[in-house]
Short mmCIF file of C-alpha atoms in Angstrom, two decimals:
data_model
loop_
_atom_site.label_atom_id
_atom_site.label_comp_id
_atom_site.label_asym_id
_atom_site.label_seq_id
_atom_site.Cartn_x
_atom_site.Cartn_y
_atom_site.Cartn_z
CA MET A 1 64.03 104.21 117.25
CA PRO A 2 63.19 102.97 114.45
CA PHE A 3 65.14 100.18 112.66
CA LEU A 4 67.19 100.60 109.15
CA ASN A 5 69.03 97.83 107.71
CA VAL A 6 72.06 99.50 106.31
CA VAL A 7 74.08 96.52 105.38
CA ASP A 8 70.88 94.93 103.48
CA PRO A 9 71.91 95.01 99.72
CA ALA A 10 68.69 96.28 98.95
CA PHE A 11 69.36 98.80 101.28
CA ASP A 12 68.83 102.67 100.07
CA PHE A 13 69.23 105.60 102.02
CA THR A 14 66.38 108.32 100.30
CA ALA A 15 64.10 105.58 100.79
CA PRO A 16 60.34 106.80 102.36
CA GLU A 17 61.22 104.90 105.43
CA VAL A 18 64.52 106.43 106.24
CA PHE A 19 63.28 110.23 105.39
CA ALA A 20 59.63 109.22 107.86
CA ALA A 21 62.46 108.00 110.07
CA GLN A 22 64.68 110.85 109.57
CA ALA A 23 61.44 113.53 110.07
CA ALA A 24 60.65 111.58 113.52
CA SER A 25 64.48 111.81 114.88
CA TRP A 26 67.30 112.82 114.76
CA TYR A 27 68.20 109.10 114.40
CA ALA A 28 67.76 105.54 114.48
CA ASP A 29 68.88 101.71 114.87
CA SER A 30 71.32 100.00 113.03
CA PRO A 31 72.84 96.81 112.68
CA LEU A 32 76.20 99.21 112.92
CA GLY A 33 74.73 101.41 115.98
CA PRO A 34 73.30 104.29 115.64
CA LEU A 35 72.23 106.17 112.11
CA VAL A 36 72.64 109.72 112.22
CA LEU A 37 69.92 111.38 109.70
CA ARG A 38 69.93 114.65 109.96
CA TYR A 39 72.02 117.35 108.48
CA ALA A 40 72.67 119.49 112.29
CA GLU A 41 73.33 116.84 114.07
CA THR A 42 75.89 114.42 110.84
CA GLN A 43 77.56 118.28 111.16
CA GLU A 44 77.85 118.65 115.01
CA LEU A 45 79.41 115.28 115.20
CA LEU A 46 81.55 114.48 112.84
CA ARG A 47 83.61 117.99 114.76
CA ASP A 48 83.51 116.39 118.30
CA ARG A 49 86.98 115.48 119.31
CA ARG A 50 84.42 112.67 121.66
CA LEU A 51 84.92 110.90 118.56
CA ASP A 52 87.40 109.55 116.57
CA HIS A 53 87.57 107.89 113.32
CA GLY A 54 88.45 104.38 115.28
CA GLY A 55 89.89 102.22 112.65
CA ASP A 56 91.21 99.04 114.59
CA GLY A 57 87.62 99.24 116.64
CA TYR A 58 86.07 98.67 112.41
CA LEU A 59 88.17 95.70 111.64
CA ARG A 60 87.68 93.88 115.35
CA GLN A 61 83.71 94.42 114.30
CA ASN A 62 84.26 93.28 111.21
CA GLY A 63 86.58 89.92 112.13
CA ILE A 64 89.63 91.41 111.00
CA THR A 65 93.16 91.67 113.55
CA SER A 66 96.00 91.47 111.17
CA GLY A 67 96.92 90.69 107.81
CA PRO A 68 97.41 93.70 105.14
CA ILE A 69 94.17 95.05 105.63
CA TYR A 70 94.60 95.90 109.15
CA ASP A 71 98.13 96.97 108.32
CA TRP A 72 97.12 99.88 105.42
CA TYR A 73 93.79 100.52 107.27
CA VAL A 74 94.78 101.38 110.99
CA PRO A 75 97.49 103.53 110.47
CA MET A 76 95.94 105.61 107.77
CA ILE A 77 95.85 109.67 108.20
CA VAL A 78 91.77 109.59 108.93
CA ASN A 79 93.05 107.29 111.88
CA HIS A 80 95.63 109.79 113.52
CA ASP A 81 94.77 112.60 115.57
CA GLY A 82 96.38 115.75 116.89
CA ALA A 83 100.16 116.15 116.03
CA ASP A 84 100.38 112.43 113.97
CA HIS A 85 97.83 113.73 112.02
CA ARG A 86 99.40 117.12 111.37
CA ARG A 87 102.52 115.57 109.94
CA LEU A 88 101.22 113.43 107.76
CA ARG A 89 98.87 115.59 106.78
CA GLY A 90 101.72 118.46 105.83
CA LEU A 91 103.39 116.07 103.86
CA VAL A 92 101.34 115.39 100.95
CA GLY A 93 99.29 119.09 101.88
CA ARG A 94 102.96 121.00 101.12
CA SER A 95 102.59 119.33 97.19
CA PHE A 96 98.74 118.95 96.68
CA THR A 97 98.17 122.38 97.37
CA PRO A 98 95.07 124.47 94.71
CA ARG A 99 97.77 126.41 92.17
CA THR A 100 98.75 121.90 91.58
CA ILE A 101 94.97 121.17 90.74
CA ASP A 102 94.54 124.12 88.90
CA LEU A 103 96.91 123.90 85.93
CA LEU A 104 95.00 120.35 85.33
CA ARG A 105 91.97 122.11 84.31
CA PRO A 106 93.90 121.72 80.39
CA PHE A 107 94.19 118.47 80.93
CA ILE A 108 91.33 117.62 82.38
CA ARG A 109 89.15 119.05 79.65
CA ALA A 110 91.38 117.81 76.71
CA THR A 111 90.67 113.92 78.68
CA ALA A 112 86.88 114.64 78.24
CA GLU A 113 87.09 116.12 75.12
CA ALA A 114 88.59 112.80 73.83
CA LEU A 115 86.28 110.64 76.05
CA ALA A 116 83.42 112.30 75.26
CA ASP A 117 84.71 111.56 71.11
CA ASP A 118 84.48 107.57 72.59
CA LEU A 119 81.10 107.91 74.23
CA ALA A 120 79.14 109.59 70.62
CA GLY A 121 80.42 106.70 68.95
CA ALA A 122 78.68 103.48 71.59
CA ASP A 123 74.74 102.71 71.13
CA PRO A 124 74.48 102.67 74.47
CA ALA A 125 77.66 103.61 76.35
CA ASP A 126 78.80 101.90 79.84
CA PHE A 127 79.20 105.00 81.55
CA VAL A 128 81.41 103.51 84.18
CA ASP A 129 83.73 101.67 81.63
CA ALA A 130 84.09 104.77 79.24
CA PHE A 131 83.61 107.54 81.00
CA ALA A 132 84.04 107.79 84.80
CA ASN A 133 86.44 105.06 84.99
CA ARG A 134 89.08 106.41 83.03
CA LEU A 135 88.74 110.19 83.49
CA PRO A 136 89.52 110.41 87.32
CA LEU A 137 92.37 107.41 86.74
CA ALA A 138 93.44 110.01 83.74
CA VAL A 139 93.53 112.75 86.26
CA MET A 140 95.55 111.06 88.92
CA GLY A 141 98.27 109.44 86.96
CA GLU A 142 98.69 112.98 85.33
CA LEU A 143 99.17 114.56 89.15
CA LEU A 144 101.16 111.57 90.74
CA GLY A 145 102.87 110.63 87.84
CA VAL A 146 101.99 107.29 87.36
CA PRO A 147 102.15 105.56 84.02
CA ALA A 148 99.27 105.13 81.70
CA GLU A 149 100.56 102.16 80.82
CA ASP A 150 100.15 101.04 84.14
CA PHE A 151 96.24 102.09 84.04
CA GLY A 152 95.06 98.56 83.59
CA THR A 153 97.46 97.11 86.80
CA PHE A 154 95.50 98.93 89.87
CA SER A 155 92.14 100.96 88.04
CA VAL A 156 90.86 97.11 89.38
CA TRP A 157 92.47 97.33 92.54
CA SER A 158 92.30 101.42 93.41
CA SER A 159 88.97 100.20 93.07
CA ASP A 160 87.98 97.68 95.37
CA ILE A 161 90.06 99.29 98.26
CA GLY A 162 87.18 101.31 98.48
CA LEU A 163 84.78 98.57 99.81
CA ILE A 164 86.89 98.89 102.71
CA PHE A 165 83.77 100.68 103.85
CA ALA A 166 81.37 98.04 103.15
CA LEU A 167 82.66 94.95 104.74
CA ALA A 168 79.76 94.35 106.69
CA THR A 169 77.91 93.30 104.05
CA GLY A 170 79.65 90.22 103.92
CA GLY A 171 80.48 87.87 100.89
CA ASP A 172 83.83 88.64 98.76
CA THR A 173 84.15 91.81 100.31
CA ALA A 174 87.30 91.93 102.47
CA THR A 175 88.88 89.31 99.83
CA ARG A 176 88.87 91.76 97.40
CA VAL A 177 90.41 94.62 99.71
CA GLU A 178 92.51 92.45 100.70
CA GLN A 179 94.10 91.42 97.13
CA ALA A 180 94.15 95.15 96.23
CA VAL A 181 95.51 96.02 99.77
CA SER A 182 98.29 94.06 98.81
CA GLY A 183 98.57 94.89 95.25
CA LEU A 184 98.65 98.92 95.87
CA ASP A 185 101.28 98.25 98.46
CA GLY A 186 103.27 96.55 95.86
CA TYR A 187 102.79 99.10 93.46
CA VAL A 188 103.31 102.19 94.93
CA ASP A 189 106.49 100.58 96.76
CA THR A 190 107.76 100.32 93.36
CA LEU A 191 106.53 103.77 92.19
CA ILE A 192 108.90 104.83 95.63
CA ASP A 193 111.98 103.97 94.32
CA GLN A 194 112.02 104.51 90.60
CA LYS A 195 110.37 108.04 91.88
CA ALA A 196 113.90 107.85 93.80
CA LYS A 197 116.28 107.67 91.37
CA HIS A 198 113.95 109.33 88.45
CA PRO A 199 111.98 112.13 89.81
CA ALA A 200 110.21 113.97 87.61
CA ASP A 201 107.20 116.78 88.59
CA ASP A 202 104.62 114.91 89.51
CA LEU A 203 103.22 115.09 93.10
CA ILE A 204 104.84 111.34 93.79
CA SER A 205 108.41 112.15 93.25
CA ARG A 206 107.70 115.72 96.02
CA MET A 207 106.34 113.41 98.31
CA VAL A 208 109.02 111.33 97.75
CA ALA A 209 112.15 113.72 97.98
CA ALA A 210 110.31 115.70 101.62
CA TRP A 211 110.23 112.34 102.75
CA GLN A 212 114.42 111.63 101.75
CA ILE A 213 115.46 115.04 103.37
CA GLU A 214 112.92 115.74 106.16
CA ASN A 215 112.94 112.33 107.14
CA THR A 216 109.14 113.04 108.82
CA VAL A 217 107.74 110.29 108.12
CA THR A 218 109.06 107.07 107.35
CA ARG A 219 108.69 104.77 104.73
CA GLU A 220 105.95 102.49 105.82
CA GLU A 221 103.83 105.64 106.29
CA LEU A 222 104.73 106.79 103.29
CA ARG A 223 103.55 104.25 101.27
CA ASN A 224 100.82 103.73 102.90
CA LEU A 225 99.18 108.04 102.43
CA LEU A 226 99.96 107.22 98.08
CA VAL A 227 98.26 104.11 97.97
CA THR A 228 95.60 106.03 99.93
CA LEU A 229 95.39 109.30 97.98
CA VAL A 230 95.68 106.44 94.58
CA PHE A 231 92.55 105.39 96.40
CA GLY A 232 90.77 108.71 97.05
CA ALA A 233 92.01 110.16 93.90
CA HIS A 234 89.98 107.26 91.74
CA ASP A 235 87.18 105.47 93.62
CA ASN A 236 85.25 108.04 95.51
CA THR A 237 85.76 110.59 91.63
CA ARG A 238 84.61 107.60 89.10
CA HIS A 239 81.15 107.03 91.50
CA GLN A 240 80.30 111.05 91.86
CA PHE A 241 80.75 111.16 88.38
CA SER A 242 78.86 108.03 87.71
CA ASN A 243 76.17 109.69 90.51
CA THR A 244 76.28 112.97 88.36
CA MET A 245 74.71 111.18 85.33
CA VAL A 246 72.03 109.19 87.39
CA SER A 247 70.65 112.04 88.89
CA PHE A 248 70.88 113.88 85.42
CA ALA A 249 69.17 110.95 83.88
CA GLU A 250 66.17 111.44 85.98
CA HIS A 251 66.06 114.94 85.96
CA PRO A 252 66.70 115.91 81.72
CA ALA A 253 65.43 119.30 81.84
CA GLN A 254 67.90 120.41 84.64
CA TRP A 255 70.60 118.89 82.01
CA THR A 256 69.11 121.36 79.54
CA LEU A 257 69.06 123.94 81.91
CA LEU A 258 73.05 124.09 82.40
CA ARG A 259 73.72 123.16 78.50
CA ASP A 260 71.98 126.31 78.07
CA ARG A 261 73.23 128.78 81.44
CA PRO A 262 76.63 127.64 81.74
CA GLU A 263 77.38 129.58 84.67
CA LEU A 264 75.26 127.60 86.86
CA ILE A 265 78.04 124.89 86.50
CA ASP A 266 79.79 125.67 89.87
CA ARG A 267 76.08 125.40 91.61
CA ALA A 268 76.06 122.18 89.82
CA VAL A 269 78.50 120.92 90.92
CA THR A 270 77.46 120.99 94.33
CA GLU A 271 74.58 120.10 92.99
CA THR A 272 75.18 116.83 92.17
CA MET A 273 77.42 115.94 95.18
CA ARG A 274 74.22 116.56 96.96
CA TRP A 275 71.72 115.30 95.84
CA ARG A 276 73.97 111.45 95.22
CA PRO A 277 77.28 111.49 96.86
CA SER A 278 80.01 108.66 96.08
CA ALA A 279 80.60 109.69 99.90
CA ALA A 280 76.83 108.12 101.27
CA SER A 281 77.93 107.62 104.64
CA VAL A 282 80.34 107.56 107.07
CA PHE A 283 81.40 106.63 110.39
CA ARG A 284 82.42 107.50 114.08
CA ARG A 285 83.46 106.04 117.44
CA ALA A 286 82.69 107.34 120.88
CA ALA A 287 86.43 107.98 121.94
CA GLU A 288 84.76 107.90 125.56
CA ASP A 289 81.41 107.86 127.36
CA PHE A 290 79.18 110.73 126.38
CA GLU A 291 75.40 111.98 126.45
CA TYR A 292 74.39 113.38 123.25
CA HIS A 293 70.84 115.01 122.82
CA GLU A 294 70.30 113.06 126.30
CA VAL A 295 71.10 109.77 124.23
CA PRO A 296 73.80 107.51 126.10
CA ILE A 297 76.89 106.89 124.05
CA ALA A 298 79.02 104.12 125.73
CA ALA A 299 83.00 105.13 124.48
CA GLY A 300 83.47 102.28 121.61
CA THR A 301 80.44 102.58 120.15
CA PHE A 302 80.46 103.32 116.06
CA LEU A 303 77.81 106.63 115.17
CA THR A 304 77.10 106.25 110.85
CA MET A 305 76.62 109.67 109.67
CA ALA A 306 73.65 108.90 107.14
CA VAL A 307 75.15 112.21 104.16
CA HIS A 308 73.32 111.00 101.52
CA THR A 309 70.31 111.15 103.77
CA ALA A 310 71.38 114.15 105.48
CA GLN A 311 72.50 116.26 102.74
CA ARG A 312 68.38 116.18 101.49
CA ASP A 313 67.23 116.96 105.28
CA PRO A 314 64.76 120.11 104.19
CA ARG A 315 66.26 121.85 107.82
CA ALA A 316 69.41 122.39 106.72
CA TYR A 317 68.22 122.80 102.57
CA PRO A 318 64.54 124.64 102.60
CA GLY A 319 63.58 122.92 98.93
CA GLY A 320 66.11 120.06 99.37
CA GLU A 321 63.79 117.09 98.70
CA SER A 322 64.12 118.44 94.94
CA PHE A 323 67.52 118.52 92.66
CA ASP A 324 67.52 122.19 91.36
CA ILE A 325 70.89 123.76 90.01
CA THR A 326 69.88 126.86 89.62
CA ALA A 327 69.46 126.63 93.73
CA VAL A 328 72.00 128.36 96.52
CA ARG A 329 73.02 125.41 98.88
CA GLU A 330 74.35 127.81 102.63
CA ALA A 331 74.83 124.49 104.15
CA PRO A 332 78.46 122.94 102.94
CA LEU A 333 78.51 119.40 102.02
CA LEU A 334 78.71 116.32 104.56
CA GLN A 335 80.66 114.10 102.33
CA PHE A 336 84.04 115.58 102.81
CA GLY A 337 83.81 115.39 106.33
CA ALA A 338 84.72 118.16 108.45
CA GLY A 339 87.61 120.34 110.46
CA PRO A 340 90.87 118.48 110.73
CA HIS A 341 90.19 115.69 108.47
CA TYR A 342 88.01 117.51 105.61
CA CYS A 343 89.04 115.73 102.01
CA LEU A 344 92.23 116.87 101.03
CA GLY A 345 90.92 116.06 97.88
CA SER A 346 88.09 117.43 97.39
CA ALA A 347 88.73 120.51 95.71
CA LEU A 348 89.87 118.69 92.86
CA ALA A 349 86.48 116.46 92.64
CA HIS A 350 84.89 119.50 92.24
CA VAL A 351 87.81 120.58 89.13
CA GLN A 352 87.12 117.60 87.64
CA LEU A 353 83.34 117.89 87.65
CA GLY A 354 83.71 120.99 86.50
CA GLU A 355 85.69 121.18 84.02
CA ALA A 356 83.99 118.17 82.19
CA LEU A 357 79.84 118.48 82.49
CA PRO A 358 79.93 121.34 80.01
CA VAL A 359 81.95 119.40 77.67
CA LEU A 360 79.35 116.72 77.89
CA VAL A 361 76.29 119.49 78.12
CA ARG A 362 78.04 121.01 74.78
CA ARG A 363 78.31 117.82 72.97
CA PHE A 364 75.21 115.45 74.21
CA GLY A 365 71.73 115.60 75.04
CA PRO A 366 69.99 114.62 78.32
CA PRO A 367 71.44 110.72 78.94
CA VAL A 368 69.13 108.46 79.02
CA ILE A 369 69.07 105.08 80.99
CA ALA A 370 69.41 102.52 78.46
CA GLY A 371 69.89 99.08 80.46
CA GLU A 372 69.76 97.68 83.90
CA VAL A 373 71.91 99.43 86.73
CA THR A 374 73.86 97.33 88.59
CA TRP A 375 74.56 99.24 92.31
CA ARG A 376 77.65 98.83 95.22
CA PRO A 377 75.75 98.66 98.66
CA ALA A 378 74.90 101.95 99.90
CA ILE A 379 77.31 102.22 102.98
CA GLY A 380 80.53 103.16 101.89
CA THR A 381 81.51 104.69 98.69
CA HIS A 382 78.27 104.34 97.06
CA GLY A 383 77.81 104.40 93.23
CA PRO A 384 76.74 102.52 89.89
CA ASN A 385 79.35 99.29 89.06
CA GLU A 386 77.67 100.00 84.83
CA LEU A 387 75.36 102.25 84.64
CA PRO A 388 74.31 101.70 80.62
CA LEU A 389 73.28 105.36 79.15
CA ARG A 390 72.17 106.46 75.94
CA PHE A 391 73.06 109.81 74.42
CA SER A 392 71.46 111.75 71.46
CA ALA A 393 72.64 114.93 69.60
CA PRO A 394 72.00 118.04 71.47
CA ALA A 395 68.36 119.71 70.74
#
């Protein structure tokens, strides 16, 4: 099997050698174990009951056996299965409904318009700071009931906590994640107390009320759920917005096409997520010994799903090697997982892009990258750290 060094800071899931490996086999070797490259195998393995999320093993693999990161990540909802997972997911799901998300649409549009005003006055603008970071922060605040004056307090934490999936890249990653977890734990604890005393019409108030009345989760579990919600509602969407703008900067004719044909917005959102997903990879752990496509998988082995690569697999997406917002892509996206662990926040991410993109294509011509773009590591949550863009008036 070819060897792909996914922990190399320069690694790219869309490099020619990665697609060559995909053409040759469903997987490649990597420092983290088997790297699954094709769509069908990724989708199948995400649903395979012989695999779990292996949070404790993942942290041990990265030298973490105790402390704030361990205390947050191991009990996280994704690391539970069966009845425990249904119990925890039920508390969120009853409050985080499609109607709740739909009611956010006017707020998202108004916020996008205001942020677009700021973009219009900057030349160039750092899109991450000016838009991609601020919109999901505002939406998260509106949804969860986080005061706007606190955004600056926890925005760095809710970004750095997403580096949990890039621990293997080393450097100061673990330190940043630990500081983020500690900060968010304390902040959310304060929010729980505030919402218990002064409930409002927001998601945290509803979850706190359910916790108090039903007693189906502990306070520690409630705090863990809320920290995870803050991270999921901000960091992944922030990078998806920035990734989307990079894709359109590389394909300006597609931007103009969306402006001229606004009815394509749903396809455009799906295509931008397929082409450059913020969840560039996900992993699973073998819970038992088994054989997959004649390859023996030992219990404890971690398999990394190369979502970014698999979502361009021509076997699943005919013509998928091209970015095309007119294409009907029938294969579901992989970045939100599958089965019981399908991401609760996927609908919110779709709605945010679906409401904000029409504002941007109406207000501006195609974005132009106007400086150096620095990136997060390829594994885990992936996207630009800074994205200097220049916008022109629409033609």
